[in-house]
Coordinates of C-alpha atoms in Angstrom, one line a residue:
X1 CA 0.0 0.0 0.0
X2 CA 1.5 3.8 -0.9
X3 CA 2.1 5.7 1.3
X4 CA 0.2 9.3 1.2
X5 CA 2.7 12.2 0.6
X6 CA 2.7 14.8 3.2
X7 CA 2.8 18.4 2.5
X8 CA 5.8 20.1 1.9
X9 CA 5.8 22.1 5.5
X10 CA 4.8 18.9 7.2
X11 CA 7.6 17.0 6.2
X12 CA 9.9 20.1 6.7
X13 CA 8.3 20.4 10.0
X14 CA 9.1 16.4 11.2
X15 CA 12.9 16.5 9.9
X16 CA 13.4 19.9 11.6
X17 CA 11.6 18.1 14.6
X18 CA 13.8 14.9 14.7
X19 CA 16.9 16.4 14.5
X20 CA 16.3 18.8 17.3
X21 CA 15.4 16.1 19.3
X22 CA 18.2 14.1 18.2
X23 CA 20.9 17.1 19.3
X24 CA 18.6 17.6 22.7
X25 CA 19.1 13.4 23.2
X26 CA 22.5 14.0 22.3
X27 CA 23.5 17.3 24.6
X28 CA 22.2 15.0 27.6
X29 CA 24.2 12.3 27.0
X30 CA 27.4 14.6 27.2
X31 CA 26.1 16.5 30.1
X32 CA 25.3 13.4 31.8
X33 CA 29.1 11.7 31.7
X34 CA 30.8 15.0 32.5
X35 CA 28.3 15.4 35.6
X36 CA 28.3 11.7 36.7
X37 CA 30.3 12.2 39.8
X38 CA 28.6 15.0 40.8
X39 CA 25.6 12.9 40.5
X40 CA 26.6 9.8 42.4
X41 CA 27.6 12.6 45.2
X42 CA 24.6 13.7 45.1
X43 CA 22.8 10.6 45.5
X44 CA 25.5 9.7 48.1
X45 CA 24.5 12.7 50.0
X46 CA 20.5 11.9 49.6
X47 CA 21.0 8.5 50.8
X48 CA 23.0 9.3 53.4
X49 CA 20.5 11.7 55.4
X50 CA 17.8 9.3 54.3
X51 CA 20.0 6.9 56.6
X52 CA 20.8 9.7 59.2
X53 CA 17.1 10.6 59.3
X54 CA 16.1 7.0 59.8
X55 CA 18.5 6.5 62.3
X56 CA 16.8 9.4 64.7
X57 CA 13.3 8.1 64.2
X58 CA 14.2 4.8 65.1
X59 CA 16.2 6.3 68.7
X60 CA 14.1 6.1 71.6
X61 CA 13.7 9.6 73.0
X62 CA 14.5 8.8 76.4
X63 CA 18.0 8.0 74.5
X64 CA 18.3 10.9 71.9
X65 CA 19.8 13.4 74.2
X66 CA 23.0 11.5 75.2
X67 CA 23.1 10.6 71.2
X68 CA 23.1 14.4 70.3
X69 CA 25.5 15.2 72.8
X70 CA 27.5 12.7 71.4
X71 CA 27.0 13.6 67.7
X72 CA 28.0 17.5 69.2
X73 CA 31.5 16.1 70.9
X74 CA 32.9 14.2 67.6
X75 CA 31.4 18.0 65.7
X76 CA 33.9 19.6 67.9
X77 CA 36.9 17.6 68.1
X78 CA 37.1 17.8 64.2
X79 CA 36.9 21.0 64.4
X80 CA 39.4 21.6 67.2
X81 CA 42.0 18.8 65.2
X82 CA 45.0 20.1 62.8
X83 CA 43.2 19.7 58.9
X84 CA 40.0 18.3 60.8
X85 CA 37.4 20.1 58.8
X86 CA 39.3 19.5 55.6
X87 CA 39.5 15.8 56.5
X88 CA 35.8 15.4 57.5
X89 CA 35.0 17.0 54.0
X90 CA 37.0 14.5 52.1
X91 CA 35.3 11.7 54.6
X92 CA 31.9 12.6 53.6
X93 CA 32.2 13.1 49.8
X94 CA 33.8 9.5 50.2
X95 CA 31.2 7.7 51.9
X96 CA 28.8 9.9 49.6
X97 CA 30.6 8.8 46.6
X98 CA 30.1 5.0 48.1
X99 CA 26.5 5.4 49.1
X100 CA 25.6 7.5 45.4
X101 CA 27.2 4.3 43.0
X102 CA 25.1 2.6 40.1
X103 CA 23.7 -0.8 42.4
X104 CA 21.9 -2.2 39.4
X105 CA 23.3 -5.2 38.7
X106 CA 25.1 -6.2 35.1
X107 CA 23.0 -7.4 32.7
X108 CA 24.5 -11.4 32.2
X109 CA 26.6 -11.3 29.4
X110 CA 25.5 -13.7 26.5
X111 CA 23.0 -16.2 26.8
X112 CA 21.9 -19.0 29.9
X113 CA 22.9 -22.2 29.7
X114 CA 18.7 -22.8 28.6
X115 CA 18.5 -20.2 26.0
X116 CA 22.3 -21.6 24.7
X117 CA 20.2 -24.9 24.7
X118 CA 18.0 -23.6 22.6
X119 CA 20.1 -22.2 20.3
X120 CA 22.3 -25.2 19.5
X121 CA 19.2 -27.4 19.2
X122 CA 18.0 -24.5 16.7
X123 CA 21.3 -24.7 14.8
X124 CA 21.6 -28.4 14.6
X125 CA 17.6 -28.3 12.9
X126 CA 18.9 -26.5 10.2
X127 CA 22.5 -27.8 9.5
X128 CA 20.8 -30.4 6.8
X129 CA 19.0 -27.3 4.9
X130 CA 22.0 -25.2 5.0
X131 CA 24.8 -27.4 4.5
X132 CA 26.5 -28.8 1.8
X133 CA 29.2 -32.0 1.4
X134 CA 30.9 -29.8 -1.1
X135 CA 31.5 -26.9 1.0
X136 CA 35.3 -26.6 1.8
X137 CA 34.1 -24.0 4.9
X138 CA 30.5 -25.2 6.4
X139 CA 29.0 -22.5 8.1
X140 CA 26.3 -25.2 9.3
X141 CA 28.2 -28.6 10.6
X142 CA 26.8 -30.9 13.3
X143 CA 28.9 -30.1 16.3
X144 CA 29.7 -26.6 14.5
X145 CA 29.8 -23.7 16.1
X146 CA 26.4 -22.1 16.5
X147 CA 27.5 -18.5 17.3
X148 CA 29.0 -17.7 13.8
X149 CA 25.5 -18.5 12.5
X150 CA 23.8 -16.4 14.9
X151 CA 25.1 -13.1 15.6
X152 CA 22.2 -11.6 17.2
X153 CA 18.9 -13.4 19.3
X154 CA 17.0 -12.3 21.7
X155 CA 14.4 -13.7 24.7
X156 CA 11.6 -13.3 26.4
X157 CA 10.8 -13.7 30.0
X158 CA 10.1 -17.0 30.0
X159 CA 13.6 -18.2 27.6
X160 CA 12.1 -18.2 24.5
X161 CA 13.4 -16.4 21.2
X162 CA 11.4 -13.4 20.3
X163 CA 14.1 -12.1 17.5
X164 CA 17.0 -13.9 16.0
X165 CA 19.3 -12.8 13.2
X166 CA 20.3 -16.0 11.0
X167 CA 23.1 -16.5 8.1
X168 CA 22.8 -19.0 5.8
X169 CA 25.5 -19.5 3.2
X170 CA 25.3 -18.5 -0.4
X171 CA 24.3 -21.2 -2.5
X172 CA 20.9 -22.2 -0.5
X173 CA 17.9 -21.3 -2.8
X174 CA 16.8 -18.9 -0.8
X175 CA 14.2 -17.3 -3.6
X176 CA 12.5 -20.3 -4.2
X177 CA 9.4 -20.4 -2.4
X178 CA 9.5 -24.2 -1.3
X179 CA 13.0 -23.5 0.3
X180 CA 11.6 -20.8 1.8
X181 CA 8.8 -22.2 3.6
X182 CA 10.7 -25.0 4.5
X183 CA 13.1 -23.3 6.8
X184 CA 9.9 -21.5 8.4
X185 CA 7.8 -24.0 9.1
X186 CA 11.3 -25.8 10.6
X187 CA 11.9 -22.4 12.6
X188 CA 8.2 -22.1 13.8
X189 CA 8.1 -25.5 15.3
X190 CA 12.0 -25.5 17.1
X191 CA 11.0 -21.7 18.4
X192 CA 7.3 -22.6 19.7
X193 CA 4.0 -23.2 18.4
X194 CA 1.2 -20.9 18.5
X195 CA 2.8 -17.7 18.5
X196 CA 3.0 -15.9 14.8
X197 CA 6.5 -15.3 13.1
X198 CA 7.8 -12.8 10.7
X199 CA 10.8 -14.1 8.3
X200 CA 12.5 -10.6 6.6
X201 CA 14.7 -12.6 4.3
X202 CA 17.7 -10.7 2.9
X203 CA 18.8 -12.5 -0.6
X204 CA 21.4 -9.7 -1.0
X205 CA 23.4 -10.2 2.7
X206 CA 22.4 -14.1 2.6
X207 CA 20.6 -13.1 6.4
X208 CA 17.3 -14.3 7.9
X209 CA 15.6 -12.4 10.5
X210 CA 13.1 -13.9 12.6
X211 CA 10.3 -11.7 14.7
X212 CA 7.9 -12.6 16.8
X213 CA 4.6 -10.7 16.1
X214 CA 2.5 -9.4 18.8
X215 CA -0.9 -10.2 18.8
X216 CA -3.1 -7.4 16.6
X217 CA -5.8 -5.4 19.1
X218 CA -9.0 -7.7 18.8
X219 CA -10.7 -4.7 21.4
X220 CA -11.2 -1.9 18.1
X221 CA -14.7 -1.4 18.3
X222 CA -16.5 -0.2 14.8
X223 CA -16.0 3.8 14.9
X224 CA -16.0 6.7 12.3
X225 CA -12.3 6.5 10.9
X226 CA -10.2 9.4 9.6
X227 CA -10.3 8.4 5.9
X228 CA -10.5 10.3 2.7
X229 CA -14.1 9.7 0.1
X230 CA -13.0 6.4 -1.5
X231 CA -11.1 5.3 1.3
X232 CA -12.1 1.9 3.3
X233 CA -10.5 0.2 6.3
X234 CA -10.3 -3.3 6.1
X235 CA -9.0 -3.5 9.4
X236 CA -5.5 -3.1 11.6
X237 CA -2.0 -4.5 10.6
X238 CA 1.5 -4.2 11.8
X239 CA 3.7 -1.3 11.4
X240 CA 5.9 -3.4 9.6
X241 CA 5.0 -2.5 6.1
X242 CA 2.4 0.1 6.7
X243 CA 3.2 3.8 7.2
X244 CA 0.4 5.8 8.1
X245 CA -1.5 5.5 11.4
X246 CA -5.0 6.2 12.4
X247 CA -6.6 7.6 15.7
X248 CA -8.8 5.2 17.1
X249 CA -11.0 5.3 20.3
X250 CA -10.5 2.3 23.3
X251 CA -13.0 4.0 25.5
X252 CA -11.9 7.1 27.2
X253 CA -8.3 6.1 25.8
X254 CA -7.2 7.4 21.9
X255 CA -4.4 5.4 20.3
X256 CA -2.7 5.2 17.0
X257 CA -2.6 1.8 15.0
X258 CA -2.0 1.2 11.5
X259 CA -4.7 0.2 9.1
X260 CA -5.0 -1.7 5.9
X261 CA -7.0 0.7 3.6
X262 CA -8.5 -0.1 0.4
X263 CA -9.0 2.5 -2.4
X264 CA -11.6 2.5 -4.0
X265 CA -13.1 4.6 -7.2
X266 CA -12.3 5.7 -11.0
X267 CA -8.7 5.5 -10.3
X268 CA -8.6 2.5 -8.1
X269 CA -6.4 -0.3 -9.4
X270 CA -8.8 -3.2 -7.2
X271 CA -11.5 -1.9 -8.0
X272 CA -13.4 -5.1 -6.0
X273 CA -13.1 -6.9 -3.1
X274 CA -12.9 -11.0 -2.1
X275 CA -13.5 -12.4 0.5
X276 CA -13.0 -15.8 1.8
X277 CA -13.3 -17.6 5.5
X278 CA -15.0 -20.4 7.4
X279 CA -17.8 -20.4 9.2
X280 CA -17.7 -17.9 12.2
X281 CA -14.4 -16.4 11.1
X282 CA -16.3 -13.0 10.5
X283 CA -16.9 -12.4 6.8
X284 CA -20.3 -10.9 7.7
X285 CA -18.2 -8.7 10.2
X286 CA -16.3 -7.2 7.3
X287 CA -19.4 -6.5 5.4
X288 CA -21.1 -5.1 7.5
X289 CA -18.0 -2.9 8.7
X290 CA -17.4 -2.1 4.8
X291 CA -21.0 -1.4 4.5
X292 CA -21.3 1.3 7.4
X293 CA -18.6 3.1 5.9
X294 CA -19.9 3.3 2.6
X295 CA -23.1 4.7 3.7
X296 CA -21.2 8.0 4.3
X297 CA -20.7 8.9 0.6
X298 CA -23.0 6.3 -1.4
X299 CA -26.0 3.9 -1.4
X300 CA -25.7 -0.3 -0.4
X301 CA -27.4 -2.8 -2.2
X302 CA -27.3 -6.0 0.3
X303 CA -27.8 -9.8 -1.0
X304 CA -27.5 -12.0 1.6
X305 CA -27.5 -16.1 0.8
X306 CA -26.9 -17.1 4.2
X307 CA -30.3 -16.9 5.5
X308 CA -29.3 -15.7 8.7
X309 CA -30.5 -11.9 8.9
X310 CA -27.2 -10.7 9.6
X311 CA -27.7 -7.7 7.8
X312 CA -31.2 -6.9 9.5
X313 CA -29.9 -4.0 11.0
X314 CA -29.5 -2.3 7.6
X315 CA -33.2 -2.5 6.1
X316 CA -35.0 0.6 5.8
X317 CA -32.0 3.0 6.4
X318 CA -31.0 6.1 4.0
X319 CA -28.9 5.0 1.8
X320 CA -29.2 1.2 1.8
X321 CA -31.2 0.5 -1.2
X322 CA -32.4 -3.2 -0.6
X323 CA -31.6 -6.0 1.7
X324 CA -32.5 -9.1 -0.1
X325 CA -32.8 -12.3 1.3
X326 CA -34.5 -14.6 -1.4
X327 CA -33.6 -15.9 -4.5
X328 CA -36.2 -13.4 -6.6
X329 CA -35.5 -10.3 -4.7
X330 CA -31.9 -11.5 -5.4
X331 CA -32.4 -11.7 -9.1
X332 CA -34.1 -8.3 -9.3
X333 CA -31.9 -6.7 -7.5
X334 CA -28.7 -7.8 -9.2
X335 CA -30.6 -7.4 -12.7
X336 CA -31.1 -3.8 -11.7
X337 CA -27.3 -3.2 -10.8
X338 CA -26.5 -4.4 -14.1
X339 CA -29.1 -1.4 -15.6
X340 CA -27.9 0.9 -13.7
X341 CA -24.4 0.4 -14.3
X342 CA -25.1 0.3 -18.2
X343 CA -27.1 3.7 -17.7
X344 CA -24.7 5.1 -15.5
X345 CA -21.9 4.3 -18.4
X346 CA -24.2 6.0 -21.4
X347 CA -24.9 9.2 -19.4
X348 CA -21.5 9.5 -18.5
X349 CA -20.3 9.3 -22.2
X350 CA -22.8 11.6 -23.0
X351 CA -22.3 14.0 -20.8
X352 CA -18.2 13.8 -22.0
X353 CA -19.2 14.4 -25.6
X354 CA -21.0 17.2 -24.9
X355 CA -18.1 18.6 -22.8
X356 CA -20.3 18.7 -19.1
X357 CA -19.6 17.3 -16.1
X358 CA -21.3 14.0 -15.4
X359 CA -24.5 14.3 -13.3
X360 CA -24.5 13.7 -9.8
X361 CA -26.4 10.4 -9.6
X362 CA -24.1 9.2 -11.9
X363 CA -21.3 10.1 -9.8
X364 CA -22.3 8.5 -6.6
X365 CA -20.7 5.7 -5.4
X366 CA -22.8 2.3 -6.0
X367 CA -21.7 -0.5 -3.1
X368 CA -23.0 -4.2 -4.5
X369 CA -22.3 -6.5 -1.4
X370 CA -23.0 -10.1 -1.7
X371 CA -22.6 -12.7 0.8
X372 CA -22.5 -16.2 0.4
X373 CA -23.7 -16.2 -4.2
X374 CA -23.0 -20.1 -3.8
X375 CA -26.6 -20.3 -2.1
X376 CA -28.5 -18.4 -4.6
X377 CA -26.6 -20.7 -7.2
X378 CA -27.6 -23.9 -6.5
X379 CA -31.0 -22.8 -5.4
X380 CA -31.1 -20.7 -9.3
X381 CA -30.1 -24.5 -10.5
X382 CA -32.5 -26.2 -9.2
X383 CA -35.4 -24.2 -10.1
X384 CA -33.8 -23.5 -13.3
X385 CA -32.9 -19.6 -13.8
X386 CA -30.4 -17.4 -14.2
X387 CA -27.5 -17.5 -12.0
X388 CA -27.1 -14.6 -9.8
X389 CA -23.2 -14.5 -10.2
X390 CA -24.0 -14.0 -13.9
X391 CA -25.3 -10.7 -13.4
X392 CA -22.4 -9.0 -11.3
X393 CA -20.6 -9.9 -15.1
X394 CA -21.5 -6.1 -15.5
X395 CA -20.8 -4.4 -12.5
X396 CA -17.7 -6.5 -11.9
X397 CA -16.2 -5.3 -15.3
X398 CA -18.0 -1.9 -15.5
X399 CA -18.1 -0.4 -12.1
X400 CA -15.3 1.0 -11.6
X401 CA -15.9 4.2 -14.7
X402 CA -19.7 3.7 -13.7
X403 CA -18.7 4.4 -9.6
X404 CA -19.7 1.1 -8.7
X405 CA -18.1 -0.9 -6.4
X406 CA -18.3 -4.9 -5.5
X407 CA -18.0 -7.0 -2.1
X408 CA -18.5 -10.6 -2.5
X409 CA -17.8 -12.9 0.5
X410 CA -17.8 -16.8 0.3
X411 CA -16.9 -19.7 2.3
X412 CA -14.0 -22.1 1.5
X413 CA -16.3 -25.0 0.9
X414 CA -17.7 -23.6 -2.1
X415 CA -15.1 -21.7 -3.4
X416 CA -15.2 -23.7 -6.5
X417 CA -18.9 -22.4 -6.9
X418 CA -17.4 -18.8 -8.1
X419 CA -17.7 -17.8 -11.7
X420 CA -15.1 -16.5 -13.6
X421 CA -15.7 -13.2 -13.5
X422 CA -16.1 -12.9 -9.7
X423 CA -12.0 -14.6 -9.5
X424 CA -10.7 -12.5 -12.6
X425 CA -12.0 -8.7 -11.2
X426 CA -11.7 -9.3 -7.7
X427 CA -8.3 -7.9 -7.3
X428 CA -8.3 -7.1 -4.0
X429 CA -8.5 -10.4 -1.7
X430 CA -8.9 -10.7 1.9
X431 CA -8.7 -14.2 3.9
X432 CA -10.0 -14.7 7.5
X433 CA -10.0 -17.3 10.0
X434 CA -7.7 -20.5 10.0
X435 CA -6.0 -21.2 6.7
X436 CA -3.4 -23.6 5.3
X437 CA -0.5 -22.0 3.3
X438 CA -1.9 -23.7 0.3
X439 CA -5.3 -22.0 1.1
X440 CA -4.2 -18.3 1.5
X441 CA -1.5 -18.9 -1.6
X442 CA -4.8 -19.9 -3.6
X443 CA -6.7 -16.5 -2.8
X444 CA -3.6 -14.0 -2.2
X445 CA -1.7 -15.3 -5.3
X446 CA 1.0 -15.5 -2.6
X447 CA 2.4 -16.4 0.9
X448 CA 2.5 -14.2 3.8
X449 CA 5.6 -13.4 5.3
X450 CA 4.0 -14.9 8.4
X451 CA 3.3 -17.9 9.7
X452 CA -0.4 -18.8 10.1
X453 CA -1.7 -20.4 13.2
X454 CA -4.4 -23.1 14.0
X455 CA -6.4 -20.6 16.5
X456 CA -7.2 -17.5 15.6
X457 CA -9.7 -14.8 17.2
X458 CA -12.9 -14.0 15.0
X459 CA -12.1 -11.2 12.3
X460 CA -8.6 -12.0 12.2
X461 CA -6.8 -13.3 8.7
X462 CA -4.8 -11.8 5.7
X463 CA -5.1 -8.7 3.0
X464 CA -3.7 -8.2 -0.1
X465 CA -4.8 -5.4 -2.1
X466 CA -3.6 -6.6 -5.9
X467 CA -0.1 -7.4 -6.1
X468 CA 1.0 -5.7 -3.1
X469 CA 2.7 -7.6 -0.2
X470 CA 0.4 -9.7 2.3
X471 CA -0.7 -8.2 5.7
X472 CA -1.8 -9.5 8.4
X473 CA -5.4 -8.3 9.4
X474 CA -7.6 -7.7 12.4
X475 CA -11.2 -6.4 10.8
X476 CA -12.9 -4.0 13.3
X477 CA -15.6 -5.7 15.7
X478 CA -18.7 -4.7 13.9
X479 CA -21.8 -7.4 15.2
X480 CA -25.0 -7.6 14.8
X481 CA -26.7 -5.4 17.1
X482 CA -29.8 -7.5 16.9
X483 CA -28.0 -10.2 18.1
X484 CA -28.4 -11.2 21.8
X485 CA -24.7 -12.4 21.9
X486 CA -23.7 -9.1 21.2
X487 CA -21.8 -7.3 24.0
X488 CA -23.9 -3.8 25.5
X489 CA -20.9 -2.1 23.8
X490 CA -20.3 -3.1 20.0
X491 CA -24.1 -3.3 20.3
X492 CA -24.0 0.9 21.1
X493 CA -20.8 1.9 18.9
X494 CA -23.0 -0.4 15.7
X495 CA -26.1 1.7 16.3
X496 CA -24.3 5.0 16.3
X497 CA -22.9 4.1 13.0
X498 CA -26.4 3.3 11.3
X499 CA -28.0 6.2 9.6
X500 CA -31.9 7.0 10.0
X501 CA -34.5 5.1 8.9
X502 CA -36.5 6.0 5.9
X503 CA -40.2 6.8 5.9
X504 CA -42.0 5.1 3.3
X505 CA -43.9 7.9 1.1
X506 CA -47.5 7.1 2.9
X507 CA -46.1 7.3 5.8
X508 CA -45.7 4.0 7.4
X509 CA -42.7 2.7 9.2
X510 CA -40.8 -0.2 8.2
X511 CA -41.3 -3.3 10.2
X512 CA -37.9 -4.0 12.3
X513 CA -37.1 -3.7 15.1
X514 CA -36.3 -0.6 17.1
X515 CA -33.1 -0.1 19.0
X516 CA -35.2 0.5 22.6
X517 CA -36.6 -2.9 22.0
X518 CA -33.4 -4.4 21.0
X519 CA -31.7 -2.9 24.2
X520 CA -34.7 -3.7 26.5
X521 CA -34.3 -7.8 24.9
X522 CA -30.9 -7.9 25.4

């Protein structure tokens, strides 16, 4: 994903900003060595009539006038004595000195004898991938020394490896993608299962750096985000590869974390969206989060095969056009897309020949989401008509000049039930929930640089906007408020985000249910 440009005082601004605070950082370094005695006396000093202070509390006070007496006698001898005071001086700025010293202890010097463990077992794994009988100098040999291959490691709390640095000699196939995956999956299963691993592989320097990835936030509630028109979050990421930031909300609390945004529009390059999960990974999450941030600047045409009403919340809001749940509402709805798009595409032209701007309905963004089309096929099959997934032919290949944009979500199991068209102009890809490597290769066109894991929190997968690089994802939690499983809180931050309902032209309201008796169920 590019990164925005800043304007030209911003970035002026930042440099000017870094390297002041890289002079400040610097002048405080300097002033700190020259001034580290005076500081350790200091402390010395601190500690001292901390001690002294102490010392009288703890005196009975039957006892504390022979002590003073006492203290009063030694006060006067010194002073009476040849050099005394001089010698007292000295005396005290010693014991100061003493008292004022750096007690932390040394950090250990290289690794335990369980993380050294560790490493030689790590190094002996891979001596078969990265070794060679013709080799006149083995960098990887059993019994070798493991140090050369590892320059730099570290470890967490508990003695595993959370970063580790790894050279690998010349001739190992290292952009082959087999290779590749070979030495991760070897490196996920020595370092410990269930945590996710980043591999930064460095073909040039022949080095392998290994990261352990934090978890992403599953807490980001659904919220108005700081985008530009055209602009969609997908969800959060790591600041590895993305660099721009948004402010989000956790509550009272305001953080920054980086997104993965999709472009959208005229001069979007993926122009339309895949997406792919099991059951309950949180496909309809996405859709629905997509779909409350479309209503800002456009209308939503919903067709939902699952059955399951998950997009109730939507009917009879501005800007939602139709939520259709059967096959014929289905069929006319998608036919009408199709229409539209084709009138939106002759008015346009029209409009260009005659040298005017486009009208405004045909400028309005258009959002088609579909969820689950594999239904509405095999039920179109068996009663014999059209195919639903034939009519997004249109919009698919259309609707980016027409404004119109397409979600589709499916399930793995019938991924094979996808036409052509919706796997040829659905650039943009997004995989959720558990996945093989074989799997995410499949819909991403490639690997992630990650290792995916067995157990995974809903909403949490993979992105790939066309043939940029693969990001990890953590889609927004965006339920359905009508749902009784929904917390009080997603629940509230989902209803804010819906826009009014729509009163029919006689005048009657549209039968679904309120907020108030949603809240009072619940």
């Amino acid at each position: 994903m590019a990164r925005r440009p800043l304007p030209r005082i911003l970035s002026t601004g930042s440099t000017q900003i870094a390297r002041s605070r890289e002079l400040a950082r610097t002048a405080t370094d300097s002033a700190t060595d020259v001034l580290h005695p005076l500081i350790a006396i200091t402390r010395g000093l601190r500690r001292l009539a901390s001690a002294g202070r102490r010392r009288w509390t703890e005196t009975p006070k039957d006892k504390r006038g022979p002590l003073l007496f006492l203290v009063a006698s030694v006060v006067l001898v010194v002073a009476l004595a040849p050099y005394g005071p001089l010698l007292a001086v000295i005396t005290l700025m010693a014991a100061a000195a003493w008292h004022g010293r750096d007690r932390t202890p040394p950090a250990p010097e290289g690794p335990d004898e369980s993380q050294t463990q560790r490493l030689k077992s790590l190094y002996e794994a891979l001596v078969p991938s990265f070794s060679s009988a013709e080799d006149p100098a083995p960098l990887y040999g059993h019994g070798g020394e493991w140090e050369k291959a590892f320059p730099s490691y570290e470890f967490d709390a508990t003695g595993r490896v959370t970063q580790l640095l790894i050279r690998y000699p010349a001739y190992f196939p290292d952009g082959e993608p087999e290779a590749r995956t070979r030495i991760e999956q070897l490196l996920t299963a020595k370092s410990g299962r269930g945590r996710e691993y980043h591999f930064a592989w460095d073909e040039e320097g022949n080095e392998l750096t290994v990261t352990v990835l934090p978890p992403l936030p599953t807490d980001i509630a659904a919220q108005r985000f700081v985008t530009a028109p055209g602009e969609t979050v997908l969800g959060f990421t790591d600041p590895l590869q993305v660099q721009r930031t948004l402010p989000l909300g956790y509550g009272e609390e305001q953080r920054d974390v980086p997104p993965v945004v999709w472009r959208t529009g005229i001069r979007s390059t993926e122009p339309h969206l895949l997406v792919m999960g099991q059951p309950g990974s949180g496909t309809s999450t996405l859709l629905r989060s997509v779909a409350l941030q479309a209503l800002q600047y456009g209308d939503v045409l919903v067709v939902e095969g699952g059955g399951t009403g998950e997009y109730a919340c939507l009917a009879g809001r501005d800007g939602v056009l139709a939520v259709e749940c059967g096959l014929s509402g289905a069929l006319a709805s998608l036919e009408w897309a199709a229409t539209e798009v084709e009138r939106r595409l002759i008015t346009a032209n029209q409009a260009r020949q005659e040298g005017l701007l486009a009208p405004e309905d045909t400028r309005r963004p258009l959002w088609i989401l579909v969820d689950r089309p594999s239904t509405f096929s095999h039920l179109a099959a068996t009663d014999s008509r059209k195919d639903p997934q034939s009519l997004l032919q249109v919009p698919l290949r259309h609707g980016r000049a027409a404004g119109v944009t397409v979600v589709v979500a499916e399930q793995f199991d019938s991924a094979d039930a996808l036409s052509d068209a919706v796997r040829q102009h659905t650039r943009a890809r997004v995989v959720l929930g558990p996945a093989t490597g074989e799997q995410l290769e499949a819909v991403l066109g490639a690997r992630p640089h990650t290792t995916p894991v067995a157990q995974v929190p809903p909403g949490r997968g993979y992105a790939r906007l066309g043939g940029g690089p693969v990001h990890r994802l953590q889609v927004p939690a965006t339920p359905d408020p009508y749902d009784d499983a929904t917390s009080d809180a997603h629940r509230q931050a989902v209803l804010e985000l819906l826009p009014p309902r729509t009163t029919p032209a006689d005048g009657e309201t549209v039968p679904v249910p309120t907020e108030a008796a949603v809240a009072e169920t619940s």
